[in-house]
Amino acid sequence: MTLIDRLGGTVPRAPVTVELDDIQATVLRYRPEPYYGTHVMLHVADAGAGRELLRRLAPHVDSAADWWRAGQTWISVALTYAGLAALGVPQDSLDSFPEAFRTGMAARAAQLLDTGDNAPAHWDAPFGTGRIHLGISVFSDSEQAWRRTMDMARRQYQGFQGLTVLTEQDFGAQPGDLNPLGYKDSIGQPAIEGSGVDSLPGQGPAIKAGEFILGYPGEAGEPLPMPRPDVLGRNGTFAGLRKYQSRVATFNRFLREHAQTGQERELLAAKLVGRWRSGAPLTLAPAKDDPELGADPRRNNYFTYAGDPDGRDVPLGSHMRRMNPRDTNLAQLTDVNVHRIIRRSTTYGPPYDPNATSLQDDEAARGIYFLFISAKAMATMEFL
Ligand code: HEM
C-alpha cells in the first residue's frame, strides 16, 4: 500500500524541487503495509569486486520518483565508511565525511547510551565489528515479490570472489503492523519541502530538504556540510541501522506492577508513548482508546500540545513528545525542526504477546530494526 492508497487516492501535491530520480526510494517512500523484507550486510575484500557489485546493483536500485504512488517492492543500497575505503575511495575524500560516520556507532556507544547490556560487546555480530561494508535492503508489500526480488539481488552478489555475505536479516510486519511492544508505529514522519507532497494533517510546516538530503539548503538556509567530491554527497544522505531486541516480558511486568486492571495497563502503555497502541494520539483521545482514530492517517497525527502545556494528558517525558515536542514550550534547543529524522523501521521475530512474562520470552529473538535517515549523520539521532 503506497502513501496515496493509504490516504484514499489523493495526496496534497506541492512543487518538486529536489532531484527525485537521483534520490534513493527509501528516503521518501513510506514503509509498505503490510511489509516483508531483508537487510543484507556484505564485506568487500576486493575493491574491484565491490565496484562490480555496485555496477550490477545500480540498475535495480529504485529512485524516489513519484514516491507517493510508486513502490510495492524496492531495493536500496548503503555504504559504510569502511566500505568506501574498501572500494578504494581516496583518503582526502574519506576525510571529508563527518567524524561520527567515520568512527561508526560502536565507537560512539557512550553518546547513544549503549552501555551495560546494550554495550557493543553484546551486539549481534556482525554489527559493531567494523566488517560491514555494504548494506542491501529489500522492502516489499508482498511475500512473493519480496522472495523474487531477493533471488534477483542474490544473483548480483553470490558466487563473487572478494565478496562475503556477513548476514541476511529478514523482517516482516506483525498482524496489524504493530511493533514488538504491540504499538502501531511509523505514524509521525516529517514533511519535506520540495518532495512533491505537501504536509499531511498534523505534520506541521514542511522542513527544508537539506535536513534530510545532501546538497539542498537546510533550516539554517545553507546546505549541510557534504563529503567531497560533490558526486558522493549530492542527493545522498546518512542512514543508521540499529537492531533493538525488545524485552517484552520485562515491559509487560512493568505494566502489571504499576497498574491494577487491564484498562489501567493500557492507559499506562499509552502514557509511556503518547499514543494508545492503536496509534490514537492521547491528545485527541485522553481517556479511552479510539482505534478508528488510530487507523485514520488524516486524523491520527492531527494535533498539537497547545491544550496540554504541562503534560497532564501526554507526559512531557513520553516517548513521542520527547522525540518531537511539536509546539511544546521548550526552554532550550527550541527549533524542533532541526532535530527531525525520517524513520523506516521494521520488526523481526514473533508478534507481541501480552501474556509473555518469563525470562525465556525476553530472550526470544524479537525486536526492531530501527532505520533512520538524516543529512546530519549521527548528530540528530544522538540528540534524540
Ligand atoms: C524499541 C524501540 C522503539 C519503540 C518500540 C518505539 C516506538 C514508538 C511508537 C509506538 C511511536 C508512536 C507512533 C508514531 O508516531 O510513529 C514512536 C514515535 C517516534 N519515535 Fe520511537 N520507538 C523506538 C525507538 C526510537 C528511537 C531510538 C528513536 C530515535 C532516537 C525514536 C524516534 C521516534 C520519533 C521521532 C517518533 C515520532 C514522534 C512524532 O513525530 O510525533 N524511536 N516510537
Tab-separated table of C-alpha atoms and ligand atoms in Angstrom:
chain	number	residue	atom	x	y	z
A	1	MET	CA	0.000	0.000	0.000
A	2	THR	CA	1.510	3.323	-1.064
A	3	LEU	CA	1.001	6.696	0.597
A	4	ILE	CA	-1.641	7.618	-1.947
A	5	ASP	CA	-3.564	4.356	-1.268
A	6	ARG	CA	-3.312	4.929	2.450
A	7	LEU	CA	-4.845	8.362	2.068
A	8	GLY	CA	-7.703	7.080	-0.066
A	9	GLY	CA	-6.416	8.028	-3.526
A	10	THR	CA	-5.259	11.643	-3.149
A	11	VAL	CA	-2.276	13.369	-1.610
A	12	PRO	CA	-1.859	17.135	-1.229
A	13	ARG	CA	0.602	17.888	-4.048
A	14	ALA	CA	3.337	20.511	-3.858
A	15	PRO	CA	6.108	21.508	-6.292
A	16	VAL	CA	9.018	19.119	-6.794
A	17	THR	CA	12.317	20.958	-6.320
A	18	VAL	CA	14.593	18.056	-5.363
A	19	GLU	CA	16.012	15.610	-7.915
A	20	LEU	CA	13.720	12.720	-7.089
A	21	ASP	CA	15.149	10.430	-9.742
A	22	ASP	CA	18.636	10.686	-8.201
A	23	ILE	CA	17.485	10.046	-4.609
A	24	GLN	CA	17.014	6.501	-3.310
A	25	ALA	CA	13.427	5.353	-2.857
A	26	THR	CA	13.712	4.549	0.869
A	27	VAL	CA	14.441	8.199	1.656
A	28	LEU	CA	10.910	9.206	0.702
A	29	ARG	CA	8.750	6.107	0.273
A	30	TYR	CA	6.835	5.075	3.369
A	31	ARG	CA	7.162	1.555	4.709
A	32	PRO	CA	4.661	-0.635	2.831
A	33	GLU	CA	1.598	-2.030	4.635
A	34	PRO	CA	1.962	-4.952	5.271
A	35	TYR	CA	5.679	-5.430	4.667
A	36	TYR	CA	8.296	-8.124	4.073
A	37	GLY	CA	11.999	-7.644	3.585
A	38	THR	CA	15.635	-8.340	4.281
A	39	HIS	CA	18.703	-6.368	5.266
A	40	VAL	CA	21.824	-7.960	3.740
A	41	MET	CA	25.283	-6.993	5.032
A	42	LEU	CA	28.373	-7.632	2.929
A	43	HIS	CA	32.122	-7.418	3.322
A	44	VAL	CA	34.263	-6.316	0.397
A	45	ALA	CA	37.739	-7.882	0.388
A	46	ASP	CA	38.491	-6.842	-3.168
A	47	ALA	CA	37.830	-3.298	-4.386
A	48	GLY	CA	37.248	-4.428	-7.972
A	49	ALA	CA	34.617	-6.954	-6.873
A	50	GLY	CA	32.883	-4.336	-4.712
A	51	ARG	CA	32.736	-1.879	-7.593
A	52	GLU	CA	31.446	-4.532	-9.960
A	53	LEU	CA	28.701	-5.373	-7.468
A	54	LEU	CA	27.655	-1.709	-7.321
A	55	ARG	CA	27.637	-1.564	-11.117
A	56	ARG	CA	25.385	-4.629	-11.236
A	57	LEU	CA	23.077	-3.374	-8.492
A	58	ALA	CA	22.704	0.192	-9.750
A	59	PRO	CA	20.034	-0.536	-12.396
A	60	HIS	CA	17.951	-2.341	-9.747
A	61	VAL	CA	18.062	0.405	-7.118
A	62	ASP	CA	14.790	2.316	-7.199
A	63	SER	CA	14.599	6.086	-7.123
A	64	ALA	CA	12.174	8.282	-5.218
A	65	ALA	CA	10.422	9.457	-8.419
A	66	ASP	CA	6.652	9.529	-7.823
A	67	TRP	CA	7.344	8.119	-4.373
A	68	TRP	CA	3.799	8.795	-3.123
A	69	ARG	CA	2.270	6.480	-5.708
A	70	ALA	CA	5.154	4.136	-6.613
A	71	GLY	CA	6.680	1.405	-4.622
A	72	GLN	CA	5.373	-2.042	-3.949
A	73	THR	CA	8.863	-3.591	-3.870
A	74	TRP	CA	12.226	-1.925	-3.972
A	75	ILE	CA	15.936	-2.259	-3.302
A	76	SER	CA	18.193	0.254	-1.617
A	77	VAL	CA	21.936	0.246	-1.075
A	78	ALA	CA	24.101	1.865	1.585
A	79	LEU	CA	27.837	2.044	2.195
A	80	THR	CA	29.717	2.366	5.457
A	81	TYR	CA	32.876	4.396	5.863
A	82	ALA	CA	34.910	1.169	5.922
A	83	GLY	CA	33.048	0.190	2.765
A	84	LEU	CA	34.022	3.384	0.953
A	85	ALA	CA	37.629	2.742	1.963
A	86	ALA	CA	37.392	-0.897	0.791
A	87	LEU	CA	36.139	0.308	-2.595
A	88	GLY	CA	39.227	2.481	-2.955
A	89	VAL	CA	37.792	5.955	-2.369
A	90	PRO	CA	40.828	8.276	-1.967
A	91	GLN	CA	41.838	9.317	1.531
A	92	ASP	CA	41.195	13.056	1.089
A	93	SER	CA	37.640	12.242	0.127
A	94	LEU	CA	37.249	9.804	3.035
A	95	ASP	CA	38.483	12.544	5.380
A	96	SER	CA	35.677	14.827	4.225
A	97	PHE	CA	32.959	12.622	5.788
A	98	PRO	CA	31.625	13.568	9.230
A	99	GLU	CA	33.504	12.164	12.190
A	100	ALA	CA	30.543	10.156	13.526
A	101	PHE	CA	30.209	8.363	10.184
A	102	ARG	CA	33.933	7.677	10.052
A	103	THR	CA	34.184	6.163	13.524
A	104	GLY	CA	30.907	4.247	13.419
A	105	MET	CA	28.231	3.643	16.022
A	106	ALA	CA	30.152	1.258	18.262
A	107	ALA	CA	32.859	3.866	18.853
A	108	ARG	CA	30.175	6.348	19.913
A	109	ALA	CA	28.370	3.975	22.265
A	110	ALA	CA	28.591	6.472	25.128
A	111	GLN	CA	26.717	9.161	23.159
A	112	LEU	CA	23.974	6.651	22.361
A	113	LEU	CA	23.759	5.323	25.940
A	114	ASP	CA	24.758	1.903	24.620
A	115	THR	CA	26.213	0.783	27.922
A	116	GLY	CA	25.788	-2.245	30.202
A	117	ASP	CA	23.720	-4.933	28.454
A	118	ASN	CA	23.488	-2.649	25.423
A	119	ALA	CA	27.256	-2.172	25.056
A	120	PRO	CA	28.753	-3.063	21.653
A	121	ALA	CA	30.406	-6.160	23.181
A	122	HIS	CA	26.893	-7.665	23.380
A	123	TRP	CA	25.719	-6.668	19.886
A	124	ASP	CA	24.772	-9.421	17.456
A	125	ALA	CA	27.660	-9.967	15.037
A	126	PRO	CA	28.486	-8.535	12.569
A	127	PHE	CA	27.028	-5.262	13.908
A	128	GLY	CA	29.688	-3.097	15.521
A	129	THR	CA	32.622	-5.205	14.268
A	130	GLY	CA	33.625	-2.766	11.531
A	131	ARG	CA	33.386	-5.576	8.968
A	132	ILE	CA	30.159	-4.354	7.368
A	133	HIS	CA	30.963	-2.520	4.143
A	134	LEU	CA	27.800	-2.570	2.138
A	135	GLY	CA	24.143	-2.975	3.019
A	136	ILE	CA	21.390	-4.002	0.633
A	137	SER	CA	17.788	-3.677	1.811
A	138	VAL	CA	14.726	-5.086	0.109
A	139	PHE	CA	11.281	-3.777	1.082
A	140	SER	CA	8.081	-5.265	-0.295
A	141	ASP	CA	4.356	-5.353	0.345
A	142	SER	CA	4.041	-8.963	-0.830
A	143	GLU	CA	5.845	-12.087	0.255
A	144	GLN	CA	6.083	-13.371	-3.304
A	145	ALA	CA	7.589	-10.179	-4.707
A	146	TRP	CA	9.999	-9.977	-1.776
A	147	ARG	CA	11.267	-13.518	-2.438
A	148	ARG	CA	11.558	-12.809	-6.171
A	149	THR	CA	13.477	-9.593	-5.557
A	150	MET	CA	15.762	-11.307	-3.047
A	151	ASP	CA	16.542	-14.015	-5.631
A	152	MET	CA	17.420	-11.301	-8.118
A	153	ALA	CA	19.578	-9.449	-5.538
A	154	ARG	CA	21.372	-12.681	-4.591
A	155	ARG	CA	22.199	-13.293	-8.249
A	156	GLN	CA	24.105	-9.999	-8.173
A	157	TYR	CA	26.223	-10.774	-5.101
A	158	GLN	CA	26.511	-14.552	-4.824
A	159	GLY	CA	29.444	-16.543	-6.164
A	160	PHE	CA	31.630	-13.439	-6.363
A	161	GLN	CA	35.291	-13.768	-5.369
A	162	GLY	CA	36.228	-10.987	-2.955
A	163	LEU	CA	32.725	-10.514	-1.508
A	164	THR	CA	31.360	-12.147	1.645
A	165	VAL	CA	27.761	-12.108	2.799
A	166	LEU	CA	28.066	-11.480	6.545
A	167	THR	CA	24.385	-11.789	7.309
A	168	GLU	CA	20.907	-11.730	5.785
A	169	GLN	CA	18.365	-10.481	8.327
A	170	ASP	CA	14.704	-10.912	7.433
A	171	PHE	CA	11.994	-8.657	8.787
A	172	GLY	CA	8.239	-8.543	8.400
A	173	ALA	CA	5.073	-6.909	9.605
A	174	GLN	CA	3.263	-8.181	12.672
A	175	PRO	CA	-0.511	-8.617	12.423
A	176	GLY	CA	-1.942	-5.099	12.283
A	177	ASP	CA	1.552	-3.698	11.548
A	178	LEU	CA	2.207	-3.484	15.288
A	179	ASN	CA	5.731	-3.277	16.663
A	180	PRO	CA	7.158	-5.858	19.128
A	181	LEU	CA	5.681	-3.995	22.107
A	182	GLY	CA	2.258	-4.057	20.486
A	183	TYR	CA	2.051	-0.467	19.193
A	184	LYS	CA	1.198	0.833	15.766
A	185	ASP	CA	4.148	2.999	14.729
A	186	SER	CA	5.755	4.869	11.814
A	187	ILE	CA	2.951	7.422	12.052
A	188	GLY	CA	4.813	10.649	12.782
A	189	GLN	CA	7.139	11.478	9.869
A	190	PRO	CA	8.441	14.874	8.746
A	191	ALA	CA	7.044	16.581	5.637
A	192	ILE	CA	9.898	17.502	3.293
A	193	GLU	CA	9.900	20.700	1.244
A	194	GLY	CA	10.284	20.176	-2.494
A	195	SER	CA	9.453	16.466	-2.318
A	196	GLY	CA	6.203	16.850	-4.275
A	197	VAL	CA	3.800	16.186	-1.398
A	198	ASP	CA	2.576	18.928	0.917
A	199	SER	CA	2.264	18.473	4.675
A	200	LEU	CA	-0.342	15.960	5.743
A	201	PRO	CA	-2.698	16.942	8.569
A	202	GLY	CA	-0.587	17.433	11.704
A	203	GLN	CA	2.797	17.120	10.020
A	204	GLY	CA	3.467	20.811	10.560
A	205	PRO	CA	5.156	23.072	8.012
A	206	ALA	CA	7.367	21.198	5.540
A	207	ILE	CA	11.001	21.034	6.640
A	208	LYS	CA	13.816	22.165	4.340
A	209	ALA	CA	15.045	19.250	2.217
A	210	GLY	CA	18.671	19.813	3.276
A	211	GLU	CA	17.908	18.420	6.738
A	212	PHE	CA	17.398	15.023	5.094
A	213	ILE	CA	19.061	15.127	1.668
A	214	LEU	CA	22.554	16.443	0.983
A	215	GLY	CA	23.039	19.306	-1.441
A	216	TYR	CA	19.973	21.412	-0.554
A	217	PRO	CA	19.552	24.245	1.951
A	218	GLY	CA	18.646	23.127	5.458
A	219	GLU	CA	16.645	25.008	8.079
A	220	ALA	CA	19.557	27.436	8.623
A	221	GLY	CA	19.344	28.447	4.951
A	222	GLU	CA	22.620	26.768	3.937
A	223	PRO	CA	23.301	23.225	2.728
A	224	LEU	CA	24.811	20.989	5.415
A	225	PRO	CA	28.475	20.011	5.022
A	226	MET	CA	28.896	17.498	2.201
A	227	PRO	CA	31.606	14.957	1.528
A	228	ARG	CA	33.977	15.675	-1.378
A	229	PRO	CA	33.644	15.391	-4.308
A	230	ASP	CA	30.005	16.560	-4.559
A	231	VAL	CA	29.010	13.462	-6.520
A	232	LEU	CA	29.494	11.398	-3.348
A	233	GLY	CA	27.105	13.580	-1.392
A	234	ARG	CA	24.554	15.325	-3.548
A	235	ASN	CA	21.138	13.629	-3.361
A	236	GLY	CA	22.582	11.184	-0.861
A	237	THR	CA	22.098	11.076	2.880
A	238	PHE	CA	23.143	9.209	6.011
A	239	ALA	CA	21.218	6.193	7.224
A	240	GLY	CA	21.679	4.440	10.541
A	241	LEU	CA	20.503	0.938	11.300
A	242	ARG	CA	20.132	-0.210	14.906
A	243	LYS	CA	18.900	-3.635	15.933
A	244	TYR	CA	16.890	-3.448	19.153
A	245	GLN	CA	15.992	-6.620	20.995
A	246	SER	CA	12.656	-5.988	22.740
A	247	ARG	CA	12.327	-7.395	26.261
A	248	VAL	CA	8.637	-7.941	26.010
A	249	ALA	CA	8.296	-9.783	29.323
A	250	THR	CA	10.063	-7.001	31.227
A	251	PHE	CA	7.787	-4.468	29.564
A	252	ASN	CA	4.659	-6.493	30.424
A	253	ARG	CA	5.807	-6.948	34.020
A	254	PHE	CA	6.363	-3.200	34.337
A	255	LEU	CA	2.791	-2.557	33.192
A	256	ARG	CA	1.420	-5.182	35.605
A	257	GLU	CA	3.393	-3.855	38.550
A	258	HIS	CA	2.210	-0.291	38.043
A	259	ALA	CA	-1.417	-0.764	37.004
A	260	GLN	CA	-4.198	-2.878	38.517
A	261	THR	CA	-6.680	-3.565	35.722
A	262	GLY	CA	-6.278	-4.320	32.032
A	263	GLN	CA	-7.713	-0.890	31.249
A	264	GLU	CA	-5.207	0.835	33.542
A	265	ARG	CA	-2.367	-1.094	31.949
A	266	GLU	CA	-3.383	0.124	28.508
A	267	LEU	CA	-3.578	3.695	29.788
A	268	LEU	CA	-0.087	3.368	31.279
A	269	ALA	CA	1.202	1.916	27.988
A	270	ALA	CA	-0.336	4.913	26.203
A	271	LYS	CA	1.195	7.408	28.673
A	272	LEU	CA	4.664	5.924	28.075
A	273	VAL	CA	4.462	6.580	24.339
A	274	GLY	CA	1.867	9.348	23.887
A	275	ARG	CA	-0.385	7.158	21.748
A	276	TRP	CA	-2.629	4.213	22.501
A	277	ARG	CA	-1.350	1.007	20.985
A	278	SER	CA	-3.874	1.501	18.189
A	279	GLY	CA	-1.995	4.670	17.188
A	280	ALA	CA	-4.704	7.017	18.520
A	281	PRO	CA	-2.934	10.061	19.999
A	282	LEU	CA	-3.623	10.618	23.698
A	283	THR	CA	-4.108	14.312	22.970
A	284	LEU	CA	-7.226	13.540	20.930
A	285	ALA	CA	-8.340	10.527	22.981
A	286	PRO	CA	-7.151	11.263	26.530
A	287	ALA	CA	-9.367	8.848	28.474
A	288	LYS	CA	-10.192	5.968	26.178
A	289	ASP	CA	-8.659	4.325	23.124
A	290	ASP	CA	-10.215	5.123	19.761
A	291	PRO	CA	-8.975	2.510	17.237
A	292	GLU	CA	-10.795	4.192	14.350
A	293	LEU	CA	-8.891	7.399	15.048
A	294	GLY	CA	-5.652	5.403	15.351
A	295	ALA	CA	-6.165	3.871	11.895
A	296	ASP	CA	-7.079	7.128	10.109
A	297	PRO	CA	-3.953	8.727	8.565
A	298	ARG	CA	-5.778	12.033	8.065
A	299	ARG	CA	-6.591	12.315	11.769
A	300	ASN	CA	-4.109	10.247	13.781
A	301	ASN	CA	-1.350	12.838	13.590
A	302	TYR	CA	-3.523	15.951	13.508
A	303	PHE	CA	-2.894	17.566	16.858
A	304	THR	CA	-0.672	19.907	18.815
A	305	TYR	CA	0.204	20.032	22.508
A	306	ALA	CA	-1.228	23.562	22.904
A	307	GLY	CA	-4.008	22.450	25.258
A	308	ASP	CA	-1.657	20.379	27.408
A	309	PRO	CA	1.392	22.536	28.224
A	310	ASP	CA	2.141	20.709	31.495
A	311	GLY	CA	1.841	17.205	30.104
A	312	ARG	CA	-1.249	16.142	32.055
A	313	ASP	CA	-2.629	14.143	29.139
A	314	VAL	CA	0.609	13.432	27.281
A	315	PRO	CA	3.506	13.384	29.760
A	316	LEU	CA	6.420	15.642	28.788
A	317	GLY	CA	8.603	12.552	29.160
A	318	SER	CA	6.502	10.287	26.943
A	319	HIS	CA	8.466	8.826	24.043
A	320	MET	CA	6.640	10.653	21.289
A	321	ARG	CA	6.641	14.050	22.970
A	322	ARG	CA	10.364	13.840	23.689
A	323	MET	CA	11.167	12.755	20.132
A	324	ASN	CA	9.012	15.511	18.628
A	325	PRO	CA	7.811	18.130	21.130
A	326	ARG	CA	5.791	19.900	18.371
A	327	ASP	CA	4.603	23.202	19.887
A	328	THR	CA	5.599	22.396	23.489
A	329	ASN	CA	7.229	25.432	25.075
A	330	LEU	CA	10.896	24.450	25.259
A	331	ALA	CA	13.473	26.187	27.436
A	332	GLN	CA	16.440	25.265	25.256
A	333	LEU	CA	17.177	23.949	21.751
A	334	THR	CA	13.863	25.396	20.753
A	335	ASP	CA	13.987	24.776	16.995
A	336	VAL	CA	12.305	21.370	16.783
A	337	ASN	CA	12.693	21.224	13.001
A	338	VAL	CA	16.444	20.711	13.148
A	339	HIS	CA	16.102	17.500	15.154
A	340	ARG	CA	13.716	15.545	12.977
A	341	ILE	CA	14.501	12.185	11.406
A	342	ILE	CA	12.871	10.006	8.781
A	343	ARG	CA	12.100	6.555	10.214
A	344	ARG	CA	11.862	3.380	8.136
A	345	SER	CA	11.923	0.873	10.972
A	346	THR	CA	10.710	-2.697	10.659
A	347	THR	CA	10.148	-5.539	13.104
A	348	TYR	CA	11.507	-9.063	13.357
A	349	GLY	CA	10.541	-12.169	15.327
A	350	PRO	CA	7.217	-13.300	16.757
A	351	PRO	CA	4.408	-10.785	17.330
A	352	TYR	CA	3.779	-9.022	20.615
A	353	ASP	CA	2.396	-11.347	23.300
A	354	PRO	CA	0.570	-9.554	26.131
A	355	ASN	CA	0.945	-12.652	28.333
A	356	ALA	CA	4.704	-13.001	27.965
A	357	THR	CA	6.337	-12.647	31.382
A	358	SER	CA	9.232	-15.132	31.503
A	359	LEU	CA	12.956	-14.723	31.049
A	360	GLN	CA	12.659	-17.012	28.038
A	361	ASP	CA	10.189	-14.566	26.468
A	362	ASP	CA	12.717	-11.767	26.968
A	363	GLU	CA	15.444	-13.766	25.289
A	364	ALA	CA	13.325	-14.634	22.209
A	365	ALA	CA	14.738	-13.084	19.031
A	366	ARG	CA	12.163	-10.317	18.673
A	367	GLY	CA	12.586	-6.621	18.122
A	368	ILE	CA	13.046	-3.704	15.783
A	369	TYR	CA	15.466	-2.821	13.039
A	370	PHE	CA	15.395	0.881	13.734
A	371	LEU	CA	16.337	2.613	10.475
A	372	PHE	CA	16.667	6.367	10.466
A	373	ILE	CA	17.677	8.874	7.818
A	374	SER	CA	19.189	12.318	8.380
A	375	ALA	CA	21.627	14.537	6.480
A	376	LYS	CA	23.437	15.100	9.795
A	377	ALA	CA	24.747	11.559	10.140
A	378	MET	CA	24.531	10.624	13.822
A	379	ALA	CA	24.030	14.089	15.309
A	380	THR	CA	20.216	14.065	15.139
A	381	MET	CA	19.963	10.503	16.385
A	382	GLU	CA	22.367	11.127	19.261
A	383	PHE	CA	20.453	14.259	20.240
A	384	LEU	CA	17.129	12.398	20.264
B	1	HEM	C1	12.375	-0.265	20.759
B	1	HEM	C2	12.485	0.956	20.331
B	1	HEM	C3	11.333	1.871	19.972
B	1	HEM	C4	9.989	1.677	20.032
B	1	HEM	C5	9.225	0.439	20.498
B	1	HEM	C6	9.365	2.911	19.560
B	1	HEM	C7	8.009	3.128	19.468
B	1	HEM	C8	7.405	4.287	19.003
B	1	HEM	C9	5.986	4.499	18.923
B	1	HEM	C10	4.917	3.497	19.337
B	1	HEM	C11	5.788	5.739	18.399
B	1	HEM	C12	4.434	6.422	18.165
B	1	HEM	C13	3.918	6.201	16.796
B	1	HEM	C14	4.494	7.095	15.735
B	1	HEM	O1	4.346	8.316	15.779
B	1	HEM	O2	5.120	6.543	14.817
B	1	HEM	C15	7.081	6.306	18.145
B	1	HEM	C16	7.306	7.542	17.603
B	1	HEM	C17	8.552	8.077	17.374
B	1	HEM	N1	9.763	7.524	17.723
B	1	HEM	FE1	10.051	5.685	18.521
B	1	HEM	N2	10.351	3.799	19.247
B	1	HEM	C18	11.559	3.211	19.483
B	1	HEM	C19	12.796	3.767	19.327
B	1	HEM	C20	13.012	5.052	18.879
B	1	HEM	C21	14.308	5.667	18.780
B	1	HEM	C22	15.616	5.020	19.176
B	1	HEM	C23	14.102	6.913	18.255
B	1	HEM	C24	15.104	7.990	17.942
B	1	HEM	C25	16.210	8.173	18.607
B	1	HEM	C26	12.686	7.067	18.024
B	1	HEM	C27	12.092	8.177	17.463
B	1	HEM	C28	10.751	8.372	17.289
B	1	HEM	C29	10.157	9.519	16.637
B	1	HEM	C30	10.914	10.679	16.001
B	1	HEM	C31	8.780	9.345	16.686
B	1	HEM	C32	7.711	10.263	16.081
B	1	HEM	C33	7.295	11.334	17.006
B	1	HEM	C34	6.339	12.322	16.342
B	1	HEM	O3	6.601	12.751	15.225
B	1	HEM	O4	5.349	12.686	16.988
B	1	HEM	N3	12.059	5.929	18.433
B	1	HEM	N4	8.059	5.409	18.536
